[in-house]
Amino acid sequence: MNEGKSLLNKPAGFPQNWMKYPIQGFSALRAVHYFMQMQVLSNAARWLPLTQNMAKPLDKKSLELLKNEVKALVEADSENIALGIYPPSVLKPEPIFQHLLRIPQILWDGLQISWRRNKKATKKFSKEAQKNAAGLPEYYTRNFHFQTDGYLSTESAELYEHQVELLFTGMADAMRRLFIRPLKQALATDGVGENAALKVLEMASGTGRASRFVKLAFENSQVTVSDISQPYLKVAQKKLADLEQIDFVKADAAQTPFKDESFDLVFCVFLFHELPSDVRQKVIAEASRLLKPGGYFAAVDSIQLGDRTELDQFLVEFPQQFHEPFYTNYIKTPIEPLLNASGLQLITSDVGFLSRYWLAKKSNIFSN
C-alpha cells in the first residue's frame, strides 16, 4: 500500500469562525483527560510483581509524530463539525458521574489485563462468557487485548468504549468518523443529497458507537446495527435508545441473514485486524453481496506497515502486548486487492492518527 498524503493535514479553507475554537478546545481537553487516566493505569500496573511485561516506550521522534497526528486529527474533526459534515452532538460526553464511577472498574480491570498478559492467559472466561461463546467461531472465543471475557460478557461491553479511548488517548471516536466526510463527498458526486433516506448496515458494531455517528450524519437513514456478541449488542441497544430508525440484529459479519442488495452503505470499524485472513475476505465479500449496485462500503482500522514508517516497529510489537493473533497478517496484507476480488472499487483511502480508512463502491455491473 502506498503512503499517501494524509487527509489530516490541515485542510485548505478551514472555517474562520468562532465554532472551531471551542470544538478544538473540548477535543484537546478530552485527549488530555484520557491520557492522564492511561498514565495512572500504566503506573499502577508497573508496581505489581506479576505485571512487568510492559511495552517499550516510543522514542522521541515517534512521540512527536503522534503528538502532531493528534493535533491534526482534532483540527480535521473540528472542521467537519464546523462545516456541518456531522453535528456537534457527536462530541456529547456521557454523564460525568457515570464516567467517573467507571474509572475504578477500569483500573481494576487494567490490572487484571496486565496479569493475563504476563501469564499469556487468552482463554480465561467467566460463566457468562462461556455460555455466550457457545456456537461462535473458534477464532472469536479468546481474550482479545487480554481484556476480561474478550467480547463475551456484559462487563466487557460496559467497559469497552472507555478502554478503547484510553488506548487511543481520546481519539477513538474521531478515528471512527474518518470515512464520513469522503462518503458524503462521494454521495454528492452521485447526486445523492444529505437528506436521502439511506439503508445502512454496520457489521461487527460492538457497542454501536460508529453507528451513532453515521446516524447523526445521515439523519433520515435507517441503520441496522449487527454484531456476533449478544452482550455487546444489548449494550448497543441501550446506548442508542435515544435514536430512531435503528434496528439490532445478532449476526456474524461473514454470514449475515440479510437479503442480497439490501443496503446503500455497509461499514465496519476496527474489525479487519481481529479476523483471520480467510474470514476477512469473506466479510468483504458479504458486504459486497449486501450492497445495492452503486452502493458504498467503508472501513476504518489500524494503520498498516508503511503507513507511518516511524511506527512500524510499534505495529510489529503490538499483537504481543495486546493479544491480537491476526494483527501481524493484517498489517502485512493490503486491503485493496480484497476489495477488488469482491467487486468493490476503491474510491479513496487515507490515514489519520493510528487508523486508516477505505471507501469503496460496488460496481453497477458486478454480479455475485
Coordinates of C-alpha atoms in Angstrom, one line a residue:
M1 CA 0.0 0.0 0.0
N2 CA 1.4 3.3 -1.0
E3 CA 1.8 6.0 1.6
G4 CA -0.2 9.0 0.5
K5 CA -0.7 12.5 1.7
S6 CA -2.7 12.4 5.0
L7 CA -6.2 13.7 4.9
L8 CA -5.4 15.1 8.3
N9 CA -3.0 17.7 7.1
K10 CA -4.8 21.0 7.9
P11 CA -7.4 21.3 5.2
A12 CA -7.5 24.4 3.0
G13 CA -10.3 26.8 3.7
F14 CA -10.6 25.9 7.3
P15 CA -13.7 27.9 8.5
Q16 CA -12.5 31.1 10.2
N17 CA -15.4 31.3 12.6
W18 CA -16.0 31.0 16.3
M19 CA -17.1 27.4 16.2
K20 CA -13.7 25.9 15.6
Y21 CA -12.2 27.2 18.8
P22 CA -14.5 25.6 21.4
I23 CA -14.6 22.4 19.4
Q24 CA -10.9 22.1 19.2
G25 CA -10.5 23.1 22.9
F26 CA -13.0 20.5 24.0
S27 CA -11.4 17.7 21.9
A28 CA -7.9 18.7 23.2
L29 CA -9.1 18.6 26.8
R30 CA -10.7 15.2 26.2
A31 CA -7.4 13.8 24.8
V32 CA -5.6 15.1 27.9
H33 CA -8.2 13.6 30.2
Y34 CA -7.8 10.1 28.7
F35 CA -4.0 10.5 28.5
M36 CA -3.9 11.2 32.3
Q37 CA -6.1 8.2 33.0
M38 CA -3.8 6.0 31.0
Q39 CA -0.8 7.2 32.8
V40 CA -2.3 6.4 36.2
L41 CA -3.3 3.0 34.9
S42 CA 0.2 2.2 33.5
N43 CA 2.0 3.4 36.6
A44 CA -0.3 1.4 38.8
A45 CA 0.4 -1.8 36.8
R46 CA 4.1 -1.3 36.9
W47 CA 4.1 -1.7 40.7
L48 CA 2.6 -5.2 40.6
P49 CA 5.2 -8.0 40.7
L50 CA 3.2 -10.1 38.2
T51 CA 2.7 -7.4 35.6
Q52 CA 6.1 -6.4 34.5
N53 CA 5.8 -7.4 30.8
M54 CA 5.1 -3.9 29.6
A55 CA 5.5 -2.3 26.2
K56 CA 8.7 -0.5 25.4
P57 CA 8.3 3.3 25.4
L58 CA 8.4 5.0 22.0
D59 CA 11.3 7.1 21.0
K60 CA 11.1 10.9 21.0
K61 CA 10.7 11.1 17.2
S62 CA 7.7 8.7 17.3
L63 CA 6.1 10.5 20.2
E64 CA 6.4 13.8 18.4
L65 CA 4.8 12.3 15.3
L66 CA 1.9 11.0 17.4
K67 CA 1.5 14.4 19.1
N68 CA 1.3 16.1 15.7
E69 CA -1.1 13.5 14.4
V70 CA -3.4 14.0 17.4
K71 CA -3.4 17.7 16.7
A72 CA -4.1 17.2 13.0
L73 CA -7.0 14.8 13.8
V74 CA -8.5 17.3 16.3
E75 CA -8.3 20.0 13.7
A76 CA -9.8 17.9 10.9
D77 CA -12.6 16.6 13.1
S78 CA -13.4 20.1 14.3
E79 CA -13.5 21.3 10.7
N80 CA -16.0 18.6 9.8
I81 CA -18.3 19.7 12.6
A82 CA -17.9 23.4 11.7
L83 CA -18.8 22.6 8.1
G84 CA -21.9 20.5 9.2
I85 CA -20.5 17.2 7.9
Y86 CA -21.7 15.9 11.2
P87 CA -23.3 17.8 14.1
P88 CA -21.7 19.0 17.4
S89 CA -23.7 16.3 19.2
V90 CA -21.1 13.7 18.1
L91 CA -19.0 15.2 20.9
K92 CA -21.7 14.9 23.6
P93 CA -20.0 13.3 26.6
E94 CA -21.6 10.8 28.9
P95 CA -22.8 12.0 32.3
I96 CA -19.8 12.9 34.3
F97 CA -20.7 10.9 37.4
Q98 CA -21.2 7.8 35.2
H99 CA -17.8 8.3 33.7
L100 CA -16.0 8.9 37.0
L101 CA -17.7 5.9 38.7
R102 CA -16.4 3.7 36.0
I103 CA -12.7 4.7 36.5
P104 CA -12.2 2.3 39.5
Q105 CA -13.6 -0.5 37.4
I106 CA -11.3 0.4 34.5
L107 CA -8.3 0.5 36.9
W108 CA -9.1 -2.9 38.4
D109 CA -9.7 -4.5 35.0
G110 CA -6.5 -2.9 33.8
L111 CA -4.6 -4.7 36.5
Q112 CA -6.3 -8.0 35.5
I113 CA -5.3 -7.4 31.9
S114 CA -1.7 -6.9 32.9
W115 CA -1.8 -10.1 34.9
R116 CA -3.2 -12.0 32.0
R117 CA -0.6 -10.5 29.7
N118 CA 2.1 -11.7 32.0
K119 CA 0.6 -15.2 32.2
K120 CA -0.3 -15.2 28.5
A121 CA -3.8 -16.2 29.5
T122 CA -6.0 -15.9 26.4
K123 CA -8.9 -18.3 27.2
K124 CA -9.9 -17.2 30.7
F125 CA -13.7 -16.6 30.8
S126 CA -16.5 -16.1 33.4
K127 CA -19.5 -18.4 33.4
E128 CA -21.5 -15.8 31.5
A129 CA -18.8 -15.6 28.8
Q130 CA -18.5 -19.4 28.5
K131 CA -22.3 -19.5 27.9
N132 CA -22.2 -16.7 25.3
A133 CA -19.3 -18.4 23.5
A134 CA -21.4 -21.5 22.6
G135 CA -21.7 -21.8 18.8
L136 CA -19.4 -18.9 18.0
P137 CA -16.3 -19.3 15.7
E138 CA -13.3 -20.6 17.5
Y139 CA -11.1 -17.6 16.5
Y140 CA -13.6 -15.3 18.2
T141 CA -13.6 -17.0 21.6
R142 CA -10.5 -15.5 23.2
N143 CA -9.5 -12.6 25.5
F144 CA -8.7 -10.1 22.7
H145 CA -6.5 -7.4 24.2
F146 CA -6.2 -9.7 27.2
Q147 CA -9.4 -8.0 28.3
T148 CA -11.8 -9.6 30.7
D149 CA -14.0 -12.1 28.9
G150 CA -13.0 -10.9 25.5
Y151 CA -16.2 -9.7 23.7
L152 CA -18.4 -12.2 25.5
S153 CA -19.8 -10.6 28.7
T154 CA -21.9 -7.6 29.8
E155 CA -19.0 -6.4 32.0
S156 CA -16.7 -6.3 29.0
A157 CA -19.2 -4.5 26.9
E158 CA -19.8 -1.8 29.6
L159 CA -16.1 -1.1 29.8
Y160 CA -15.1 -1.4 26.1
E161 CA -15.6 2.2 24.8
H162 CA -13.8 3.7 27.8
Q163 CA -10.9 1.3 27.4
V164 CA -10.5 2.0 23.7
E165 CA -10.4 5.7 24.3
L166 CA -7.6 5.1 26.9
L167 CA -5.7 3.1 24.3
F168 CA -6.1 5.9 21.7
T169 CA -5.7 8.9 24.0
G170 CA -9.3 10.0 23.5
M171 CA -9.0 9.9 19.7
A172 CA -11.0 6.7 19.0
D173 CA -14.3 8.5 18.2
A174 CA -12.6 10.9 15.8
M175 CA -11.0 7.9 14.0
R176 CA -14.3 6.2 13.8
R177 CA -15.6 9.2 11.9
L178 CA -12.8 9.3 9.4
F179 CA -14.8 8.0 6.4
I180 CA -18.0 10.1 6.9
R181 CA -16.6 13.2 5.0
P182 CA -15.3 11.4 2.0
L183 CA -18.5 9.3 1.9
K184 CA -20.6 12.5 1.8
Q185 CA -18.4 13.9 -0.9
A186 CA -18.8 10.6 -3.0
L187 CA -22.6 10.6 -2.5
A188 CA -22.8 14.3 -3.6
T189 CA -20.9 13.3 -6.8
D190 CA -23.6 10.7 -7.3
G191 CA -26.3 13.3 -6.9
V192 CA -27.4 11.9 -3.6
G193 CA -28.4 14.7 -1.1
E194 CA -27.6 14.7 2.6
N195 CA -31.3 14.2 3.4
A196 CA -31.5 11.0 1.5
A197 CA -33.1 8.0 3.3
L198 CA -30.2 5.6 3.1
K199 CA -30.3 2.0 4.2
V200 CA -27.2 1.4 6.3
L201 CA -25.6 -1.6 8.0
E202 CA -22.8 -1.7 10.5
M203 CA -21.1 -5.1 10.6
A204 CA -19.4 -6.0 13.9
S205 CA -20.8 -2.9 15.6
G206 CA -19.6 -3.6 19.1
T207 CA -21.5 -1.2 21.3
G208 CA -22.7 0.9 18.4
R209 CA -20.5 3.9 18.7
A210 CA -19.8 4.3 15.0
S211 CA -23.5 3.7 14.2
R212 CA -24.4 6.7 16.3
F213 CA -22.1 8.9 14.3
V214 CA -23.4 7.7 10.9
K215 CA -27.0 8.2 12.1
L216 CA -26.2 11.7 13.3
A217 CA -24.5 12.5 9.9
F218 CA -27.4 11.0 7.9
E219 CA -30.5 11.8 10.0
N220 CA -33.0 10.1 7.6
S221 CA -31.1 6.9 7.3
Q222 CA -32.4 3.5 8.5
V223 CA -29.4 2.0 10.4
T224 CA -29.1 -1.7 11.2
V225 CA -26.6 -2.5 14.0
S226 CA -25.3 -6.0 13.9
D227 CA -22.8 -7.9 16.0
I228 CA -22.0 -11.5 16.8
S229 CA -21.8 -10.8 20.5
Q230 CA -25.2 -10.8 22.3
P231 CA -23.9 -8.8 25.3
Y232 CA -22.3 -6.1 23.1
L233 CA -25.5 -5.9 21.0
K234 CA -27.6 -5.4 24.1
V235 CA -25.3 -2.6 25.4
A236 CA -25.5 -1.0 21.9
Q237 CA -29.3 -1.1 22.1
K238 CA -29.2 0.7 25.5
K239 CA -26.7 3.3 24.3
L240 CA -28.6 4.1 21.1
A241 CA -32.0 4.1 22.7
D242 CA -32.3 7.9 22.1
L243 CA -32.2 7.5 18.3
E244 CA -35.0 6.5 15.9
Q245 CA -34.9 4.2 12.9
I246 CA -32.3 1.8 14.4
D247 CA -32.6 -2.0 14.2
F248 CA -30.4 -4.5 16.1
V249 CA -29.6 -7.9 14.7
K250 CA -27.3 -10.6 16.1
A251 CA -25.2 -11.7 13.1
D252 CA -21.8 -13.0 12.1
A253 CA -20.3 -10.4 9.7
A254 CA -19.0 -13.3 7.5
Q255 CA -22.5 -14.8 7.0
T256 CA -25.4 -12.4 7.7
P257 CA -29.2 -13.2 7.4
F258 CA -29.9 -10.2 5.1
K259 CA -31.1 -10.4 1.5
D260 CA -28.9 -9.6 -1.5
E261 CA -28.6 -5.9 -2.4
S262 CA -30.3 -4.7 0.7
F263 CA -28.2 -1.7 1.7
D264 CA -26.8 1.6 0.3
L265 CA -24.0 1.6 2.8
V266 CA -22.2 -1.2 4.7
F267 CA -19.4 -0.3 7.0
C268 CA -17.2 -1.7 9.8
V269 CA -14.8 -0.2 12.3
F270 CA -11.8 -1.8 13.9
L271 CA -12.8 -5.3 12.6
F272 CA -10.3 -6.4 10.0
H273 CA -7.3 -6.7 12.3
E274 CA -9.2 -9.2 14.5
L275 CA -10.1 -11.6 11.7
P276 CA -8.1 -14.5 10.2
S277 CA -7.2 -13.7 6.6
D278 CA -9.8 -16.0 5.1
V279 CA -12.6 -14.6 7.3
R280 CA -11.5 -11.1 6.4
Q281 CA -12.1 -11.9 2.7
K282 CA -15.5 -13.5 3.5
V283 CA -16.6 -10.4 5.4
I284 CA -15.7 -8.1 2.4
A285 CA -17.5 -10.5 0.0
E286 CA -20.5 -10.5 2.3
A287 CA -20.6 -6.7 2.3
S288 CA -20.5 -6.7 -1.5
R289 CA -23.4 -9.2 -1.6
L290 CA -25.5 -6.9 0.7
L291 CA -24.8 -3.7 -1.2
K292 CA -27.1 -2.4 -4.0
P293 CA -25.3 -1.7 -7.2
G294 CA -23.5 1.6 -6.8
G295 CA -23.6 1.3 -3.0
Y296 CA -20.7 2.1 -0.8
F297 CA -18.5 0.0 1.6
A298 CA -16.5 1.8 4.2
A299 CA -14.0 0.5 6.8
V300 CA -11.8 2.0 9.5
D301 CA -9.0 0.0 11.0
S302 CA -5.4 0.2 12.2
I303 CA -2.7 1.7 10.1
Q304 CA -0.6 -1.0 8.3
L305 CA 3.1 -1.4 7.7
G306 CA 4.5 1.6 5.7
D307 CA 1.6 3.9 6.5
R308 CA 3.7 5.5 9.3
T309 CA 7.2 4.1 8.8
E310 CA 8.4 5.5 12.2
L311 CA 5.7 3.4 13.9
D312 CA 6.4 0.1 12.0
Q313 CA 8.2 -1.4 15.0
F314 CA 5.4 -0.5 17.3
L315 CA 2.9 -2.2 14.9
V316 CA 5.1 -5.4 14.9
E317 CA 5.2 -5.5 18.8
F318 CA 1.6 -4.5 19.3
P319 CA 0.0 -8.0 18.9
Q320 CA 2.2 -9.5 21.7
Q321 CA 1.3 -6.7 24.1
F322 CA -2.4 -6.8 23.4
H323 CA -3.1 -10.3 22.2
E324 CA -4.1 -9.7 18.6
P325 CA -3.3 -13.1 17.0
F326 CA -4.3 -12.0 13.5
Y327 CA -2.8 -8.5 13.6
T328 CA 0.5 -9.4 12.1
N329 CA -1.1 -10.8 9.0
Y330 CA -3.4 -7.8 8.8
I331 CA -0.6 -5.2 8.8
K332 CA 1.2 -7.0 6.0
T333 CA -1.9 -7.6 3.8
P334 CA -3.2 -4.7 1.7
I335 CA -7.0 -4.3 1.7
E336 CA -7.4 -3.1 -1.9
P337 CA -6.9 -6.5 -3.6
L338 CA -9.5 -8.0 -1.2
L339 CA -12.0 -5.2 -2.2
N340 CA -11.3 -5.8 -5.9
A341 CA -11.8 -9.6 -5.5
S342 CA -15.3 -8.9 -4.3
G343 CA -16.3 -6.4 -7.0
L344 CA -15.6 -3.3 -4.9
Q345 CA -13.7 -0.4 -6.4
L346 CA -11.6 1.7 -4.1
I347 CA -12.7 5.3 -4.2
T348 CA -10.3 6.8 -1.6
S349 CA -8.2 5.7 1.4
D350 CA -6.2 7.7 3.8
V351 CA -4.7 7.7 7.3
G352 CA -5.5 9.6 10.4
F353 CA -3.5 9.2 13.7
L354 CA -3.3 5.5 14.2
S355 CA -6.0 4.5 11.7
R356 CA -6.7 4.2 8.0
Y357 CA -10.0 4.3 6.3
W358 CA -11.1 2.8 3.0
L359 CA -14.1 3.9 0.9
A360 CA -15.1 1.6 -2.0
K361 CA -18.0 1.4 -4.4
K362 CA -19.8 -1.6 -5.7
S363 CA -19.8 -1.7 -9.5
N364 CA -23.1 -1.2 -11.2
I365 CA -22.4 -4.2 -13.4
F366 CA -20.9 -6.5 -10.9
S367 CA -22.9 -9.6 -10.0
N368 CA -22.0 -12.1 -7.3

